[in-house]
mmCIF file with all atom_site columns, C-alpha atoms and ligand atoms in Angstrom:
data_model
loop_
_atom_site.group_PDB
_atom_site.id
_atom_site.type_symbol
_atom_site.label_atom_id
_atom_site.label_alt_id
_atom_site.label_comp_id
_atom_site.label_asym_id
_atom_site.label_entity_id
_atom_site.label_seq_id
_atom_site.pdbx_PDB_ins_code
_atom_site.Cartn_x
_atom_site.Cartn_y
_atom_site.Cartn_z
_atom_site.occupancy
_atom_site.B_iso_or_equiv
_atom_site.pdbx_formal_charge
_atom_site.auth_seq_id
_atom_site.auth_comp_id
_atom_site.auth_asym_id
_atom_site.auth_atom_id
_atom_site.pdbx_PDB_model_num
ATOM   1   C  CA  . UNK A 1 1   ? 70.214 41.884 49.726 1.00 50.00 ? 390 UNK A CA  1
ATOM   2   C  CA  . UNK A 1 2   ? 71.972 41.311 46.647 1.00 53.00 ? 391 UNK A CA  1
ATOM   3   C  CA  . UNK A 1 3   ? 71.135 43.437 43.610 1.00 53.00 ? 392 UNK A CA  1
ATOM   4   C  CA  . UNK A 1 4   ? 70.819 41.232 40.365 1.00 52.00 ? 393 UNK A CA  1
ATOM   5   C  CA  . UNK A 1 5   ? 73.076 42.321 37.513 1.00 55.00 ? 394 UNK A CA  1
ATOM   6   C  CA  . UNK A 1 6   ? 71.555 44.287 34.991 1.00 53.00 ? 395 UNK A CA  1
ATOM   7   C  CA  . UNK A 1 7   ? 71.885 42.878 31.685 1.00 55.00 ? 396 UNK A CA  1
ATOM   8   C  CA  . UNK A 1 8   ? 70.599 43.792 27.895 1.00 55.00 ? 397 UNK A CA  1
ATOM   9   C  CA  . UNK A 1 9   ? 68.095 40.807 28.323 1.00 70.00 ? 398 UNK A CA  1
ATOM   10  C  CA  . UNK A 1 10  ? 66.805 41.884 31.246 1.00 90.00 ? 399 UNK A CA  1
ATOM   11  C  CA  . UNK A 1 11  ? 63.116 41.731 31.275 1.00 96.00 ? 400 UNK A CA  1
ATOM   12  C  CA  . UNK A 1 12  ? 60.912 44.692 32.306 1.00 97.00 ? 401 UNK A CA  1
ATOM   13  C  CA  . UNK A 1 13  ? 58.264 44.966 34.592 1.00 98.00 ? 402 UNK A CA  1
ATOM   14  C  CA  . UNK A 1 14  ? 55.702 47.511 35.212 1.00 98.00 ? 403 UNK A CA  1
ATOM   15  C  CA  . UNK A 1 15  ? 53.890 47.940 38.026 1.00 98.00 ? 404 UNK A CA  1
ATOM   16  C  CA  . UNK A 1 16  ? 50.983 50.434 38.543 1.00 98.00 ? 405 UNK A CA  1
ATOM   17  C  CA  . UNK A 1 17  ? 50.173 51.353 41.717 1.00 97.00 ? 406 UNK A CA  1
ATOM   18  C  CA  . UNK A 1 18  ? 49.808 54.421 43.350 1.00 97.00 ? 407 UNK A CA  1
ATOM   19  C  CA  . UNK A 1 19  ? 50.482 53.536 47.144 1.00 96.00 ? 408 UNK A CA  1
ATOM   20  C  CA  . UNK A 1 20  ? 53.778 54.524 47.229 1.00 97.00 ? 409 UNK A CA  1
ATOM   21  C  CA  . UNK A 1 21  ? 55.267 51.921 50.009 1.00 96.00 ? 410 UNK A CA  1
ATOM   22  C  CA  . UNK A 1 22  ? 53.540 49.330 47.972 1.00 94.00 ? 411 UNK A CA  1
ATOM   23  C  CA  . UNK A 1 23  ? 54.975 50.305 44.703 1.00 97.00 ? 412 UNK A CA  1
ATOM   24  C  CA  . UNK A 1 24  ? 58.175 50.821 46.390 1.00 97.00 ? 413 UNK A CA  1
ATOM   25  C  CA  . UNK A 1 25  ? 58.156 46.833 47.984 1.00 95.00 ? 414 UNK A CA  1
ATOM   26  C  CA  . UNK A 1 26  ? 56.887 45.627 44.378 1.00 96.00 ? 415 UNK A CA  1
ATOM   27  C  CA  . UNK A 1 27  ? 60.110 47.410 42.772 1.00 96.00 ? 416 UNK A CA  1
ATOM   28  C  CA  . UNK A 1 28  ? 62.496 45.871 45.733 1.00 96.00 ? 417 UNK A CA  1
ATOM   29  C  CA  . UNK A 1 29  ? 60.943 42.095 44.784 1.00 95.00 ? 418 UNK A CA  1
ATOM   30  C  CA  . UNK A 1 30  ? 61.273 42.790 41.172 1.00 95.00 ? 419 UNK A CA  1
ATOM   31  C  CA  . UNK A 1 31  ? 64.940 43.687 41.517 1.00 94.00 ? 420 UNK A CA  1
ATOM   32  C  CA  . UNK A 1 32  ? 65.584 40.904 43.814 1.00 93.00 ? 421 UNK A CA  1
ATOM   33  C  CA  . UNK A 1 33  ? 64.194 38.927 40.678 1.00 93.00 ? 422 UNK A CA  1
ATOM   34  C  CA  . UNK A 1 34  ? 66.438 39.928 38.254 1.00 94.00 ? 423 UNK A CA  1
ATOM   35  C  CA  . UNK A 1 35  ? 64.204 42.118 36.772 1.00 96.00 ? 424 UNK A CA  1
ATOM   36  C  CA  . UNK A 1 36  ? 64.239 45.862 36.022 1.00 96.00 ? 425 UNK A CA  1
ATOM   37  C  CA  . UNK A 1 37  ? 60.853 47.659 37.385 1.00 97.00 ? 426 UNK A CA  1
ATOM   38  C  CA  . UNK A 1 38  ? 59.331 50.698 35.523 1.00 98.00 ? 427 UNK A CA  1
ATOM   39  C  CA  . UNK A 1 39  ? 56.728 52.386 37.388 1.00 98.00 ? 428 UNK A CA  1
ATOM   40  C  CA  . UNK A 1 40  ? 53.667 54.549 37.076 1.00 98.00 ? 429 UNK A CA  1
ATOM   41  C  CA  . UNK A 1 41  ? 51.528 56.312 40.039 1.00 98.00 ? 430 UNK A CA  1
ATOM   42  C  CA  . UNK A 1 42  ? 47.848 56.166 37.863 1.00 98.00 ? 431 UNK A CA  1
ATOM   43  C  CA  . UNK A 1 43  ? 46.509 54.389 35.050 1.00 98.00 ? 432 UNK A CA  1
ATOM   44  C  CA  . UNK A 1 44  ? 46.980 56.765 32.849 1.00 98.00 ? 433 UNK A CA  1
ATOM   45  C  CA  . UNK A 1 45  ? 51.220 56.848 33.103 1.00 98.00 ? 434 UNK A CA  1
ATOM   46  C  CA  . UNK A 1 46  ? 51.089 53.493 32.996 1.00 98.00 ? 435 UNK A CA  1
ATOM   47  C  CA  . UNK A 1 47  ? 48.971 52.705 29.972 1.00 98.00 ? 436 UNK A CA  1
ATOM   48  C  CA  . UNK A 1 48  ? 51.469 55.728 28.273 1.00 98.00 ? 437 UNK A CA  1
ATOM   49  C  CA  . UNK A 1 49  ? 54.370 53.396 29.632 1.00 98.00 ? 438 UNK A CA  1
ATOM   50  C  CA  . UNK A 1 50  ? 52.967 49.969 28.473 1.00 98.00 ? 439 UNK A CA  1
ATOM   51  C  CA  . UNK A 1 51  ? 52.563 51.105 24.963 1.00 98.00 ? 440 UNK A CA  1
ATOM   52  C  CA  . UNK A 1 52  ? 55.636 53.076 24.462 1.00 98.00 ? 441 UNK A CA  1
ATOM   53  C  CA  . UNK A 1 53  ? 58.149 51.043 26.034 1.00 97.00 ? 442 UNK A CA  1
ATOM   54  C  CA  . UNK A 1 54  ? 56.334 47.446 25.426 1.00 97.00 ? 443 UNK A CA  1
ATOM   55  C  CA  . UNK A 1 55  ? 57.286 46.139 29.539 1.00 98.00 ? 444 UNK A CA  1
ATOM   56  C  CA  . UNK A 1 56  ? 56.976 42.236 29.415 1.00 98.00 ? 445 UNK A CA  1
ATOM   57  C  CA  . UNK A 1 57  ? 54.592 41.851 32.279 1.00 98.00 ? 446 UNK A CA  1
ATOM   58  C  CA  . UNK A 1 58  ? 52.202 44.345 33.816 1.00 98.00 ? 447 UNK A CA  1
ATOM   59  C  CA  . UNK A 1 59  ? 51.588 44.411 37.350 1.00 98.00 ? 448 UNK A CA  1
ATOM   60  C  CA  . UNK A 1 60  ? 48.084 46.499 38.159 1.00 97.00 ? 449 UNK A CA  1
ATOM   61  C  CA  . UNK A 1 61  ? 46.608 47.754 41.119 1.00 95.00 ? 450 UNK A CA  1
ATOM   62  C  CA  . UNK A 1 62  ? 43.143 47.662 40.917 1.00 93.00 ? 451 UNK A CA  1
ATOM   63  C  CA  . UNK A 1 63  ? 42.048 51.237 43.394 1.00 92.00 ? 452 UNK A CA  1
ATOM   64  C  CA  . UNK A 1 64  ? 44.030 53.565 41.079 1.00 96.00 ? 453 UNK A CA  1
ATOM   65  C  CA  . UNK A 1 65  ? 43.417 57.465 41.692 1.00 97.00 ? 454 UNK A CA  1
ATOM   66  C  CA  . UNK A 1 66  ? 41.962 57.952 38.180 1.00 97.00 ? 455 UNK A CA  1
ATOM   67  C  CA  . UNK A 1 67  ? 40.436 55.572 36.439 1.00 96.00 ? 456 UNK A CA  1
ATOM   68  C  CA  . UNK A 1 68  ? 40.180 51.872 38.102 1.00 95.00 ? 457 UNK A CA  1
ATOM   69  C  CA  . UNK A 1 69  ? 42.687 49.297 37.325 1.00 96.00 ? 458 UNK A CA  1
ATOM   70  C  CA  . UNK A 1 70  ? 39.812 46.962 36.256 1.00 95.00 ? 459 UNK A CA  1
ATOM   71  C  CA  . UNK A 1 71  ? 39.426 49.942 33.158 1.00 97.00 ? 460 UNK A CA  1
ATOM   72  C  CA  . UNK A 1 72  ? 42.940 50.278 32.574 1.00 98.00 ? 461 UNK A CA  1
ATOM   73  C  CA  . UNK A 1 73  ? 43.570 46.278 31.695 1.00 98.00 ? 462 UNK A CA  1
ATOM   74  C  CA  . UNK A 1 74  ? 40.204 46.708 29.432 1.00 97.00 ? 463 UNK A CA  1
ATOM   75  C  CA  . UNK A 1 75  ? 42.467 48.912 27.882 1.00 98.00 ? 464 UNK A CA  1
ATOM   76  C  CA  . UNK A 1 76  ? 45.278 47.553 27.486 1.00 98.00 ? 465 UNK A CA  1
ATOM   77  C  CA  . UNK A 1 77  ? 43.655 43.946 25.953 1.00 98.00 ? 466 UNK A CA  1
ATOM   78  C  CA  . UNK A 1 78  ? 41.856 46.296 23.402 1.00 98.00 ? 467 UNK A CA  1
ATOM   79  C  CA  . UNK A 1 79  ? 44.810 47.925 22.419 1.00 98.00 ? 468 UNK A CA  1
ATOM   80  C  CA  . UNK A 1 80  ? 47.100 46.068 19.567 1.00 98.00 ? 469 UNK A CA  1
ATOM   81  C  CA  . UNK A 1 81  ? 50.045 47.645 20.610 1.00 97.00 ? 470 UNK A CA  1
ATOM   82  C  CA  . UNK A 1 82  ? 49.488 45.871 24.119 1.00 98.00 ? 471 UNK A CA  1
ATOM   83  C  CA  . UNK A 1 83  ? 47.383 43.019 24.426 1.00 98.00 ? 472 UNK A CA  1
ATOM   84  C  CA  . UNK A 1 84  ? 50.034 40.796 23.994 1.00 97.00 ? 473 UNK A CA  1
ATOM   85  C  CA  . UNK A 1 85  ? 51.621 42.017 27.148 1.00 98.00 ? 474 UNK A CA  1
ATOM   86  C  CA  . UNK A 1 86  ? 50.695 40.167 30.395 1.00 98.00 ? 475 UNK A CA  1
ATOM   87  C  CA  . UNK A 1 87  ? 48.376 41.409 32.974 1.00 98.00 ? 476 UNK A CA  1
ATOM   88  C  CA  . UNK A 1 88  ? 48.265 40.405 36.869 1.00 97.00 ? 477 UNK A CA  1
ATOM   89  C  CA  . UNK A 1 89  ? 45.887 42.229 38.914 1.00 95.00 ? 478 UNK A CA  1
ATOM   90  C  CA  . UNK A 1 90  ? 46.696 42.718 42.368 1.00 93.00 ? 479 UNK A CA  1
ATOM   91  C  CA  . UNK A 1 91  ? 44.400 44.100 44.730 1.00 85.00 ? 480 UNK A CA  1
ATOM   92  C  CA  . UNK A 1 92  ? 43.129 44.405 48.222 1.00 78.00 ? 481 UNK A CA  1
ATOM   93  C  CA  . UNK A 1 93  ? 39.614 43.647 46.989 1.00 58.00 ? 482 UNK A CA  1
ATOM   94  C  CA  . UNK A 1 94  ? 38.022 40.088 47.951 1.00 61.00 ? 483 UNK A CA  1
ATOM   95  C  CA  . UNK A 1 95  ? 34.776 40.562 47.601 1.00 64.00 ? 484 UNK A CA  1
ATOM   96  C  CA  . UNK A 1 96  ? 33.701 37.711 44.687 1.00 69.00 ? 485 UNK A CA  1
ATOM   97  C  CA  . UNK A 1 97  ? 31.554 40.303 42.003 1.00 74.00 ? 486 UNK A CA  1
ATOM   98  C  CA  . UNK A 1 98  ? 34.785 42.307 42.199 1.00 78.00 ? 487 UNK A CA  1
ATOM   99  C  CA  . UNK A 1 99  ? 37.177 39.300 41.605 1.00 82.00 ? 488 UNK A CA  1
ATOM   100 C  CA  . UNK A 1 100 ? 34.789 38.471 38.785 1.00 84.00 ? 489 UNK A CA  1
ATOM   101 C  CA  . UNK A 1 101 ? 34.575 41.578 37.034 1.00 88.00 ? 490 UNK A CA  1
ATOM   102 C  CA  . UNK A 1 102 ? 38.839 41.512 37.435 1.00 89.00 ? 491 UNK A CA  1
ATOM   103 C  CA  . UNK A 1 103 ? 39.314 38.429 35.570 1.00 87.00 ? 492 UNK A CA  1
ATOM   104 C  CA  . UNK A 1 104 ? 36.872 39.557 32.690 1.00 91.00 ? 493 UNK A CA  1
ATOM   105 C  CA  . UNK A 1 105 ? 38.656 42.329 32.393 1.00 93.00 ? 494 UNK A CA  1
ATOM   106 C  CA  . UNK A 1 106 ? 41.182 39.801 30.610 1.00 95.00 ? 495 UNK A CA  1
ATOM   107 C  CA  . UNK A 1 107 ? 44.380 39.970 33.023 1.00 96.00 ? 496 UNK A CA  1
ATOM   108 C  CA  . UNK A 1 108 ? 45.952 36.622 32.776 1.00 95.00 ? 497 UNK A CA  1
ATOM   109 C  CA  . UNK A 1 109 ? 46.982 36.431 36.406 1.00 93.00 ? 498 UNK A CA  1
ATOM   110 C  CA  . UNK A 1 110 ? 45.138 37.525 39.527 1.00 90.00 ? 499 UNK A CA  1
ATOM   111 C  CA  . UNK A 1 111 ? 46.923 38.417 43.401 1.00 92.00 ? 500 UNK A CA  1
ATOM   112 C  CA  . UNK A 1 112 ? 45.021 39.596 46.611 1.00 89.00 ? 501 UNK A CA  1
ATOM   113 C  CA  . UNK A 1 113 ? 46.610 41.531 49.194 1.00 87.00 ? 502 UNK A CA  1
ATOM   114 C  CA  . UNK A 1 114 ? 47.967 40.633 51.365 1.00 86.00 ? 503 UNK A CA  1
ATOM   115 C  CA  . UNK A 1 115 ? 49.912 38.387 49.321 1.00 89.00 ? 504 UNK A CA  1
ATOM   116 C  CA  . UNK A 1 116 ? 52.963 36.080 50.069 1.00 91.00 ? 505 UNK A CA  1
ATOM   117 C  CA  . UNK A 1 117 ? 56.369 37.083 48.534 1.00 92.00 ? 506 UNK A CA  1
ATOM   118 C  CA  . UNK A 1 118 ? 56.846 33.194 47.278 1.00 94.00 ? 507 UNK A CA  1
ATOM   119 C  CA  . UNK A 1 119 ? 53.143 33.715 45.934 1.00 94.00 ? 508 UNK A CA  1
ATOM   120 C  CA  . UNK A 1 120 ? 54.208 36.906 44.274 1.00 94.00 ? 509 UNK A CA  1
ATOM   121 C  CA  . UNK A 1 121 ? 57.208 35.147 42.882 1.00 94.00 ? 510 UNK A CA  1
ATOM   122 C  CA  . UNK A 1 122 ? 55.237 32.252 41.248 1.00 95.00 ? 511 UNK A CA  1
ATOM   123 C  CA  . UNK A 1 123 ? 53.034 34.377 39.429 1.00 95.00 ? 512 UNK A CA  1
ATOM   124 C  CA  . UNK A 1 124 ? 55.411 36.608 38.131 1.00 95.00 ? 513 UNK A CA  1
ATOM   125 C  CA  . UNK A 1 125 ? 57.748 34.174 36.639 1.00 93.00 ? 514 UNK A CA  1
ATOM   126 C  CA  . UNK A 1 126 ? 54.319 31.640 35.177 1.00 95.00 ? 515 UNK A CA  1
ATOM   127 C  CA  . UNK A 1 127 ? 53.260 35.095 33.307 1.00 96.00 ? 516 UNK A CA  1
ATOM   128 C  CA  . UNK A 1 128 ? 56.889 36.913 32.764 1.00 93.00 ? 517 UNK A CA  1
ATOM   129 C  CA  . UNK A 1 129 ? 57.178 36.188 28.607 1.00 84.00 ? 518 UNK A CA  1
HETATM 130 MN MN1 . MN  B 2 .   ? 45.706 51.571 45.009 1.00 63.07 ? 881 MN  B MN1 1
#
């Protein structure tokens, strides 16, 4: 696997998600990408993250060990400093109330697990800004 070159206009990606094999993977696709990951193990890292270092996509787990992914994008979309910044959930839950209450939440993109890497890849460069 070739690494991408990093570069000033590298985009940044964060992805919050507190398996760590699955956080790893995400960071290993991201990379292969092009783009440079920043990651955070809970919610509350990650919201600290998103607003301080302004990522251009957010990638959130939704089962998060404090408070649920589902609260976190809330968050984020009622937060000036970050609502501008794209959301994709991802998440092992596929039960339809939960998929509903996920895109309310106002995340712009939405990925079940188990996903497909090309499925990954779509979404993350259609939401990427
Ligand atoms: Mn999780």
């Amino acid at each position: 696997m070739n690494a991408a070159p990093a570069s000033v206009l590298e985009k940044t990606v964060l992805v919050v998600e507190d398996n760590e094999l699955n956080r790893k993977l995400l960071e290993v696709h991201l990379e292969m990408l092009g783009y440079a990951a920043v990651t955070a193990a809970c919610a509350a890292i990650g919201l600290d993250i998103a607003r301080r270092q302004q990522p251009n996509l957010v990638l959130m787990d939704i089962q998060l060990p404090d408070i649920s992914g589902i609260e976190a994008i809330r968050r984020l979309k009622a937060d000036q400093q970050t609502r501008a910044i794209p959301v994709i959930a991802i998440t092992a839950f596929a039960m339809p109330r939960e998929q509903a209450s996920i895109l309310a939440s106002g995340c712009e993109g939405y990925l079940a697990k188990p996903y497909r890497r090309d499925e990954l890849f779509a979404l993350i460069d259609r939401y990427i800004r």
